[in-house]
CSV table of C-alpha atoms (C1' of nucleotides) in Angstrom, one decimal:
chain,number,residue,atom,x,y,z
A,30,MET,CA,198.3,-95.1,79.4
A,31,LYS,CA,201.1,-93.7,81.5
A,32,TRP,CA,203.4,-93.0,78.6
A,33,VAL,CA,200.8,-90.6,77.1
A,34,LYS,CA,201.1,-88.2,80.0
A,35,LEU,CA,204.7,-88.8,80.3
A,36,MET,CA,205.7,-88.3,76.7
A,37,THR,CA,203.2,-85.5,76.0
A,38,ASN,CA,205.5,-82.7,76.9
A,39,ARG,CA,208.4,-83.9,75.0
A,40,VAL,CA,206.4,-85.1,72.1
A,41,ARG,CA,204.4,-82.0,71.5
A,42,ARG,CA,207.5,-79.8,71.3
A,43,THR,CA,209.8,-82.0,69.4
A,44,MET,CA,207.5,-83.5,66.9
A,45,PRO,CA,208.3,-82.2,63.4
A,46,LEU,CA,205.1,-80.5,62.2
A,47,LEU,CA,205.9,-77.2,60.5
A,48,PRO,CA,207.1,-76.5,57.0
A,49,ILE,CA,209.6,-73.8,56.5
A,50,SER,CA,207.1,-71.3,55.2
A,51,ILE,CA,205.2,-71.3,58.5
A,52,VAL,CA,208.4,-71.1,60.5
A,53,MET,CA,209.3,-68.1,58.4
A,54,GLN,CA,206.1,-66.4,59.4
A,55,LEU,CA,206.4,-67.4,63.0
A,56,THR,CA,209.9,-66.2,63.4
A,57,GLU,CA,210.1,-63.4,60.7
A,58,LEU,CA,213.3,-65.0,59.4
A,59,THR,CA,214.0,-65.7,55.7
A,60,ALA,CA,214.5,-69.2,54.4
A,61,ARG,CA,218.1,-68.3,53.7
A,62,GLN,CA,218.7,-67.4,57.4
A,63,ILE,CA,217.0,-70.5,58.7
A,64,ARG,CA,219.0,-72.7,56.4
A,65,TYR,CA,222.2,-70.8,57.3
A,66,TYR,CA,221.6,-71.4,61.0
A,67,GLU,CA,221.0,-75.1,60.3
A,68,GLU,CA,224.3,-75.2,58.3
A,69,HIS,CA,226.0,-74.0,61.5
A,70,GLU,CA,224.2,-76.7,63.5
A,71,LEU,CA,222.2,-74.4,65.6
A,72,ILE,CA,219.1,-76.3,64.7
A,73,SER,CA,218.6,-79.8,63.1
A,74,PRO,CA,215.1,-79.9,61.6
A,75,ALA,CA,213.8,-83.3,60.6
A,76,ARG,CA,213.4,-84.1,56.9
A,77,THR,CA,210.6,-85.7,55.0
A,78,GLU,CA,211.3,-88.6,52.7
A,79,GLY,CA,211.5,-86.1,50.0
A,80,ASN,CA,214.1,-84.1,51.9
A,81,LYS,CA,211.9,-81.2,52.9
A,82,ARG,CA,212.7,-79.7,56.3
A,83,MET,CA,210.0,-80.1,59.0
A,84,PHE,CA,210.4,-78.1,62.1
A,85,SER,CA,209.3,-78.7,65.7
A,86,LEU,CA,208.0,-76.1,68.1
A,87,ASN,CA,211.3,-76.4,69.8
A,88,ASP,CA,213.1,-75.5,66.6
A,89,VAL,CA,210.9,-72.3,66.4
A,90,ASP,CA,211.8,-71.4,69.9
A,91,THR,CA,215.5,-71.9,69.2
A,92,LEU,CA,215.2,-69.7,66.1
A,93,LEU,CA,213.6,-67.0,68.1
A,94,GLU,CA,216.4,-67.2,70.6
A,95,ILE,CA,219.0,-67.1,67.8
A,96,LYS,CA,217.4,-64.0,66.5
A,97,ASP,CA,217.6,-62.5,70.0
A,98,TYR,CA,221.3,-63.4,70.4
A,99,LEU,CA,222.1,-62.0,67.0
A,100,ASP,CA,220.4,-58.7,67.9
A,101,GLN,CA,222.6,-58.7,71.0
A,102,GLY,CA,225.7,-58.9,68.8
A,103,LEU,CA,226.6,-62.5,69.2
A,104,ASN,CA,227.9,-64.4,66.2
A,105,MET,CA,227.3,-68.0,65.1
A,106,ALA,CA,230.3,-69.3,67.1
A,107,GLY,CA,229.1,-67.6,70.2
A,108,ILE,CA,225.6,-68.8,69.9
A,109,LYS,CA,226.8,-72.3,69.1
A,110,LYS,CA,229.0,-72.3,72.2
A,111,ILE,CA,226.1,-71.3,74.3
A,112,TYR,CA,224.0,-74.2,73.1
A,113,ASP,CA,226.9,-76.6,73.5
A,114,LEU,CA,227.4,-75.5,77.1
A,115,ARG,CA,223.7,-75.6,77.8
A,116,GLU,CA,223.5,-79.2,76.6
A,117,THR,CA,226.6,-80.4,78.4
A,118,PRO,CA,225.7,-82.4,81.5
A,119,ALA,CA,226.8,-80.6,84.6
A,120,ASN,CA,229.1,-83.4,85.8
A,121,GLU,CA,231.5,-83.3,82.9
A,122,LYS,CA,231.3,-79.5,82.5
A,123,ALA,CA,234.7,-79.4,84.3
A,124,GLU,CA,236.4,-81.0,81.3
A,125,PRO,CA,236.4,-78.6,78.3
A,126,LYS,CA,239.0,-80.6,76.5
A,127,ASN,CA,238.7,-79.4,72.9
A,128,LEU,CA,238.5,-75.7,73.5
A,129,SER,CA,241.6,-73.8,74.2
A,130,ASP,CA,241.6,-71.1,76.8
A,131,ALA,CA,242.6,-68.6,74.1
A,132,GLU,CA,239.6,-69.5,72.1
A,133,LEU,CA,237.2,-69.1,75.0
A,134,ARG,CA,238.7,-65.8,76.0
A,135,ARG,CA,238.4,-64.6,72.5
A,136,LEU,CA,234.7,-65.4,72.4
A,137,LEU,CA,233.9,-63.8,75.6
A,138,HIS,CA,235.8,-60.7,74.6
A,139,GLU,CA,233.8,-60.5,71.4
A,140,GLU,CA,230.6,-60.7,73.3
A,141,LEU,CA,231.6,-57.9,75.7
A,142,LYS,CA,232.6,-55.6,72.9
A,143,HIS,CA,229.0,-55.5,71.8
A,144,GLN,CA,227.6,-55.3,75.3
A,145,ALA,CA,227.0,-51.5,75.0
A,146,ARG,CA,224.1,-51.2,72.6
A,147,PRO,CA,222.0,-48.3,71.3
A,148,PHE,CA,218.5,-48.5,72.7
A,149,GLU,CA,216.0,-51.3,73.0
A,150,LYS,CA,214.0,-51.7,69.9
A,151,GLY,CA,210.6,-52.9,71.0
A,152,GLY,CA,210.9,-52.9,74.8
A,153,PHE,CA,209.1,-56.2,74.2
A,154,ARG,CA,211.3,-59.2,74.8
A,155,GLN,CA,210.8,-61.7,72.0
A,156,SER,CA,212.2,-65.2,72.1
A,157,ASP,CA,209.8,-67.8,73.1
A,158,LEU,CA,207.0,-69.3,71.1
A,159,SER,CA,205.2,-70.0,74.4
A,160,ARG,CA,203.6,-66.7,73.8
A,161,PHE,CA,201.4,-68.5,71.4
A,162,PHE,CA,201.6,-72.1,72.5
A,163,ASN,CA,201.1,-72.0,76.2
B,4,MET,CA,200.7,-57.2,77.1
B,5,LYS,CA,197.3,-58.4,78.2
B,6,TRP,CA,196.2,-59.5,74.7
B,7,VAL,CA,199.0,-62.1,74.7
B,8,LYS,CA,197.6,-64.1,77.5
B,9,LEU,CA,194.1,-63.5,76.4
B,10,MET,CA,194.6,-64.5,72.8
B,11,THR,CA,196.9,-67.3,73.5
B,12,ASN,CA,194.3,-70.0,73.8
B,13,ARG,CA,192.4,-69.2,70.7
B,14,VAL,CA,195.4,-68.4,68.6
B,15,ARG,CA,197.3,-71.5,69.4
B,16,ARG,CA,194.5,-73.8,68.3
B,17,THR,CA,193.1,-71.8,65.3
B,18,MET,CA,196.4,-70.7,63.8
B,19,PRO,CA,196.9,-72.5,60.4
B,20,LEU,CA,200.2,-74.2,60.8
B,21,LEU,CA,200.1,-77.7,59.4
B,22,PRO,CA,200.4,-79.0,55.9
B,23,ILE,CA,198.1,-81.8,54.8
B,24,SER,CA,200.9,-84.4,54.9
B,25,ILE,CA,201.3,-83.8,58.6
B,26,VAL,CA,197.6,-83.9,59.2
B,27,MET,CA,197.5,-87.2,57.4
B,28,GLN,CA,200.0,-88.7,59.8
B,29,LEU,CA,198.4,-87.2,62.8
B,30,THR,CA,194.9,-88.4,61.9
B,31,GLU,CA,195.7,-91.5,59.8
B,32,LEU,CA,193.4,-90.2,57.2
B,33,THR,CA,194.2,-90.1,53.5
B,34,ALA,CA,194.4,-86.8,51.6
B,35,ARG,CA,191.3,-87.9,49.7
B,36,GLN,CA,189.3,-88.3,52.9
B,37,ILE,CA,190.4,-85.0,54.3
B,38,ARG,CA,189.5,-83.2,51.1
B,39,TYR,CA,186.2,-85.0,50.9
B,40,TYR,CA,185.3,-83.8,54.4
B,41,GLU,CA,186.2,-80.3,53.5
B,42,GLU,CA,184.0,-80.6,50.5
B,43,HIS,CA,181.2,-81.4,52.8
B,44,GLU,CA,182.1,-78.4,54.9
B,45,LEU,CA,183.0,-80.3,58.0
B,46,ILE,CA,186.3,-78.4,58.1
B,47,SER,CA,187.5,-75.2,56.4
B,48,PRO,CA,191.3,-75.2,56.5
B,49,ALA,CA,193.0,-72.0,55.6
B,50,ARG,CA,194.8,-71.6,52.3
B,51,THR,CA,198.3,-70.2,51.4
B,52,GLU,CA,198.6,-67.6,48.7
B,53,GLY,CA,199.4,-70.5,46.4
B,54,ASN,CA,196.2,-72.3,47.4
B,55,LYS,CA,197.7,-75.0,49.6
B,56,ARG,CA,195.7,-76.1,52.6
B,57,MET,CA,197.0,-75.2,56.0
B,58,PHE,CA,195.4,-76.8,59.0
B,59,SER,CA,195.0,-75.7,62.6
B,60,LEU,CA,195.2,-77.9,65.7
B,61,ASN,CA,191.4,-77.4,65.9
B,62,ASP,CA,191.1,-78.8,62.4
B,63,VAL,CA,193.0,-81.9,63.4
B,64,ASP,CA,190.8,-82.4,66.4
B,65,THR,CA,187.7,-82.1,64.3
B,66,LEU,CA,189.1,-84.6,61.8
B,67,LEU,CA,189.7,-87.1,64.7
B,68,GLU,CA,186.2,-86.6,65.8
B,69,ILE,CA,184.9,-87.1,62.3
B,70,LYS,CA,186.8,-90.4,62.2
B,71,ASP,CA,185.1,-91.4,65.4
B,72,TYR,CA,181.6,-90.5,64.2
B,73,LEU,CA,182.2,-92.4,61.0
B,74,ASP,CA,183.3,-95.4,63.0
B,75,GLN,CA,180.0,-95.1,64.8
B,76,GLY,CA,178.1,-95.3,61.6
B,77,LEU,CA,177.2,-91.6,61.1
B,78,ASN,CA,177.3,-90.2,57.6
B,79,MET,CA,178.3,-86.8,56.3
B,80,ALA,CA,174.9,-85.3,56.9
B,81,GLY,CA,174.7,-86.5,60.4
B,82,ILE,CA,178.1,-85.2,61.3
B,83,LYS,CA,177.4,-81.9,59.7
B,84,LYS,CA,174.2,-81.5,61.6
B,85,ILE,CA,176.0,-82.2,64.9
B,86,TYR,CA,178.5,-79.4,64.2
B,87,ASP,CA,175.8,-77.1,63.1
B,88,LEU,CA,173.9,-77.6,66.3
B,89,ARG,CA,177.0,-77.4,68.3
B,90,GLU,CA,177.8,-74.0,66.9
B,91,THR,CA,174.3,-72.6,67.2
B,92,PRO,CA,174.0,-70.1,70.0
B,93,ALA,CA,171.7,-71.6,72.7
B,94,ASN,CA,169.2,-68.7,72.5
B,95,GLU,CA,168.1,-69.3,68.9
B,96,LYS,CA,168.3,-73.0,69.1
B,97,ALA,CA,164.5,-73.1,69.4
B,98,GLU,CA,164.2,-72.0,65.8
B,99,PRO,CA,165.3,-74.7,63.4
B,100,LYS,CA,163.7,-73.2,60.4
B,101,ASN,CA,165.3,-74.8,57.4
B,102,LEU,CA,165.2,-78.5,58.5
B,103,SER,CA,162.0,-80.4,58.0
B,104,ASP,CA,160.8,-82.8,60.8
B,105,ALA,CA,160.9,-85.7,58.4
B,106,GLU,CA,164.5,-84.9,57.6
B,107,LEU,CA,165.5,-84.8,61.3
B,108,ARG,CA,163.6,-88.0,62.1
B,109,ARG,CA,165.4,-89.7,59.2
B,110,LEU,CA,168.8,-88.7,60.5
B,111,LEU,CA,168.2,-89.8,64.0
B,112,HIS,CA,166.8,-93.1,62.8
B,113,GLU,CA,169.9,-93.7,60.8
B,114,GLU,CA,172.1,-93.1,63.8
B,115,LEU,CA,170.1,-95.4,65.9
B,116,LYS,CA,170.3,-98.2,63.5
B,117,HIS,CA,174.0,-98.4,63.9
B,118,GLN,CA,173.9,-97.9,67.7
B,119,ALA,CA,174.5,-101.6,68.3
B,120,ARG,CA,178.1,-102.2,67.2
B,121,PRO,CA,180.5,-105.2,67.4
B,122,PHE,CA,183.2,-104.6,69.9
B,123,GLU,CA,185.4,-101.7,70.6
B,124,LYS,CA,188.5,-101.8,68.5
B,125,GLY,CA,191.2,-100.4,70.6
B,126,GLY,CA,189.5,-99.9,73.9
B,127,PHE,CA,191.4,-96.7,73.6
B,128,ARG,CA,189.2,-93.7,72.8
B,129,GLN,CA,190.8,-91.7,70.1
B,130,SER,CA,189.5,-88.3,69.1
B,131,ASP,CA,191.3,-85.4,70.6
B,132,LEU,CA,194.7,-84.2,69.7
B,133,SER,CA,195.2,-82.9,73.2
B,134,ARG,CA,196.8,-86.3,73.9
B,135,PHE,CA,199.8,-84.7,72.2
B,136,PHE,CA,199.2,-81.0,72.5
B,137,ASN,CA,197.6,-80.5,75.8
C,12,DA,C1',169.2,-104.2,39.5
C,13,DA,C1',170.1,-99.5,40.1
C,14,DT,C1',171.7,-95.7,43.0
C,15,DC,C1',174.4,-93.5,46.3
C,16,DA,C1',178.1,-92.6,49.6
C,17,DA,C1',182.8,-92.9,50.8
C,18,DT,C1',187.1,-93.7,49.2
C,19,DG,C1',190.8,-95.3,45.9
C,20,DT,C1',193.4,-94.2,41.8
C,21,DT,C1',195.4,-91.6,38.1
C,22,DA,C1',196.5,-87.7,35.2
C,23,DT,C1',198.1,-83.1,34.8
C,24,DG,C1',199.3,-78.5,36.4
C,25,DT,C1',201.1,-75.3,40.1
C,26,DT,C1',203.4,-74.1,44.4
C,27,DT,C1',206.8,-74.9,47.6
C,28,DT,C1',211.1,-76.3,48.9
C,29,DC,C1',215.7,-77.9,47.9
C,30,DT,C1',220.8,-77.2,46.7
C,31,DA,C1',224.3,-74.6,44.8
C,32,DA,C1',226.4,-70.7,43.1
C,33,DC,C1',227.4,-66.0,42.9
C,34,DA,C1',226.9,-61.1,44.9
C,35,DC,C1',227.5,-57.8,48.5
C,36,DA,C1',227.8,-54.9,52.6
C,37,DA,C1',229.6,-54.6,57.1
C,38,DA,C1',232.7,-56.3,60.4
C,39,DA,C1',237.1,-58.4,61.5
C,40,DA,C1',241.7,-59.6,60.7
C,41,DT,C1',246.0,-58.7,58.7
D,1,DA,C1',244.3,-49.7,54.4
D,2,DT,C1',243.7,-53.8,52.3
D,3,DT,C1',242.1,-58.3,52.5
D,4,DT,C1',239.0,-61.9,54.6
D,5,DT,C1',235.2,-63.5,56.8
D,6,DT,C1',230.3,-63.3,58.0
D,7,DG,C1',225.6,-63.0,57.5
D,8,DT,C1',222.3,-62.5,54.1
D,9,DG,C1',220.2,-61.5,49.3
D,10,DT,C1',219.3,-63.3,44.9
D,11,DT,C1',218.9,-66.4,41.1
D,12,DA,C1',218.6,-70.9,38.5
D,13,DG,C1',217.2,-75.5,37.9
D,14,DA,C1',215.4,-79.8,39.8
D,15,DA,C1',212.4,-82.4,42.8
D,16,DA,C1',208.7,-82.9,46.1
D,17,DA,C1',204.2,-81.8,47.8
D,18,DC,C1',199.9,-80.4,46.8
D,19,DA,C1',195.9,-79.0,43.9
D,20,DT,C1',191.8,-80.1,41.0
D,21,DA,C1',189.2,-83.2,38.3
D,22,DA,C1',187.8,-87.3,36.4
D,23,DC,C1',186.9,-92.1,36.5
D,24,DA,C1',186.9,-96.7,39.3
D,25,DT,C1',185.4,-99.5,43.1
D,26,DT,C1',183.0,-101.3,46.9
D,27,DG,C1',179.4,-101.8,50.2
D,28,DA,C1',175.0,-100.2,51.7
D,29,DT,C1',170.2,-98.4,50.4
D,30,DT,C1',166.5,-98.2,47.5
DNA sequence: AATCAATGTTATGTTTTCTAACACAAAAAT
DNA sequence: ATTTTTGTGTTAGAAAACATAACATTGATT
């Protein structure tokens, strides 16, 4: 029975449970947007035998984050980079082989340009489904 | 922000999120069975605008319980009664107007007949989704 | 033997989702 | 100042998922 407790956390958040319609409601994104983000490999929802997307709670969290980053002026490339870095094991983080310095500088510059933003919309930081699911 | 914390528990378990296909996997019931149980008012899944059933985590829990009760030899009426009693506020529980004594005795008798059962199948008590979703 | 309860199966229609293409406004690059 | 690129909207056509309803089957009850 140990595996139950052990897997519980991972399972419950990675299990593909939600159809796109529900994810749309949960995130207030359009299907078009969600598919576009998948196209850019920001998420990788599972597929049914019939090829319908099925999303996990993790996917929803990620989508909320993406929304947030976009609000902050990041673009696909920037967000992707963030997730790439985040997933990179800390030990080989010192070896960014396939990204030129120029590229990196360019991305950072881009982000900074948008740093100065109007005023906060809601004052209410959205970006984690845990508001609903503990 | 208080409502967030306060509603969290109810929301996360009553929110209609899952299509029937997923519920089938989660419960190992057929669509036919699930619809049959709904027909007998053991569950009341929400509906989309287009009339598709959408289930909550609570619904899934209930279905797992139903499965368990059926295994134990109860029938629809018995299970229904159990849920009716469960939902009845304790104060008016002393007033079971619309059920005749004969009816009640009959139900209990039925349950008892099946009390002596072969041997436990899995030795692993199924009947709460919390194994997966805490 | 006849009935009933729970489930399987099949037929037919509707809703949801898919991909792909074209459109478009705003931002970025030239 | 144009031209390109980005992110998203919209539409069309096809396929998958789901709905209801009817009839079939099987094991238990009467």
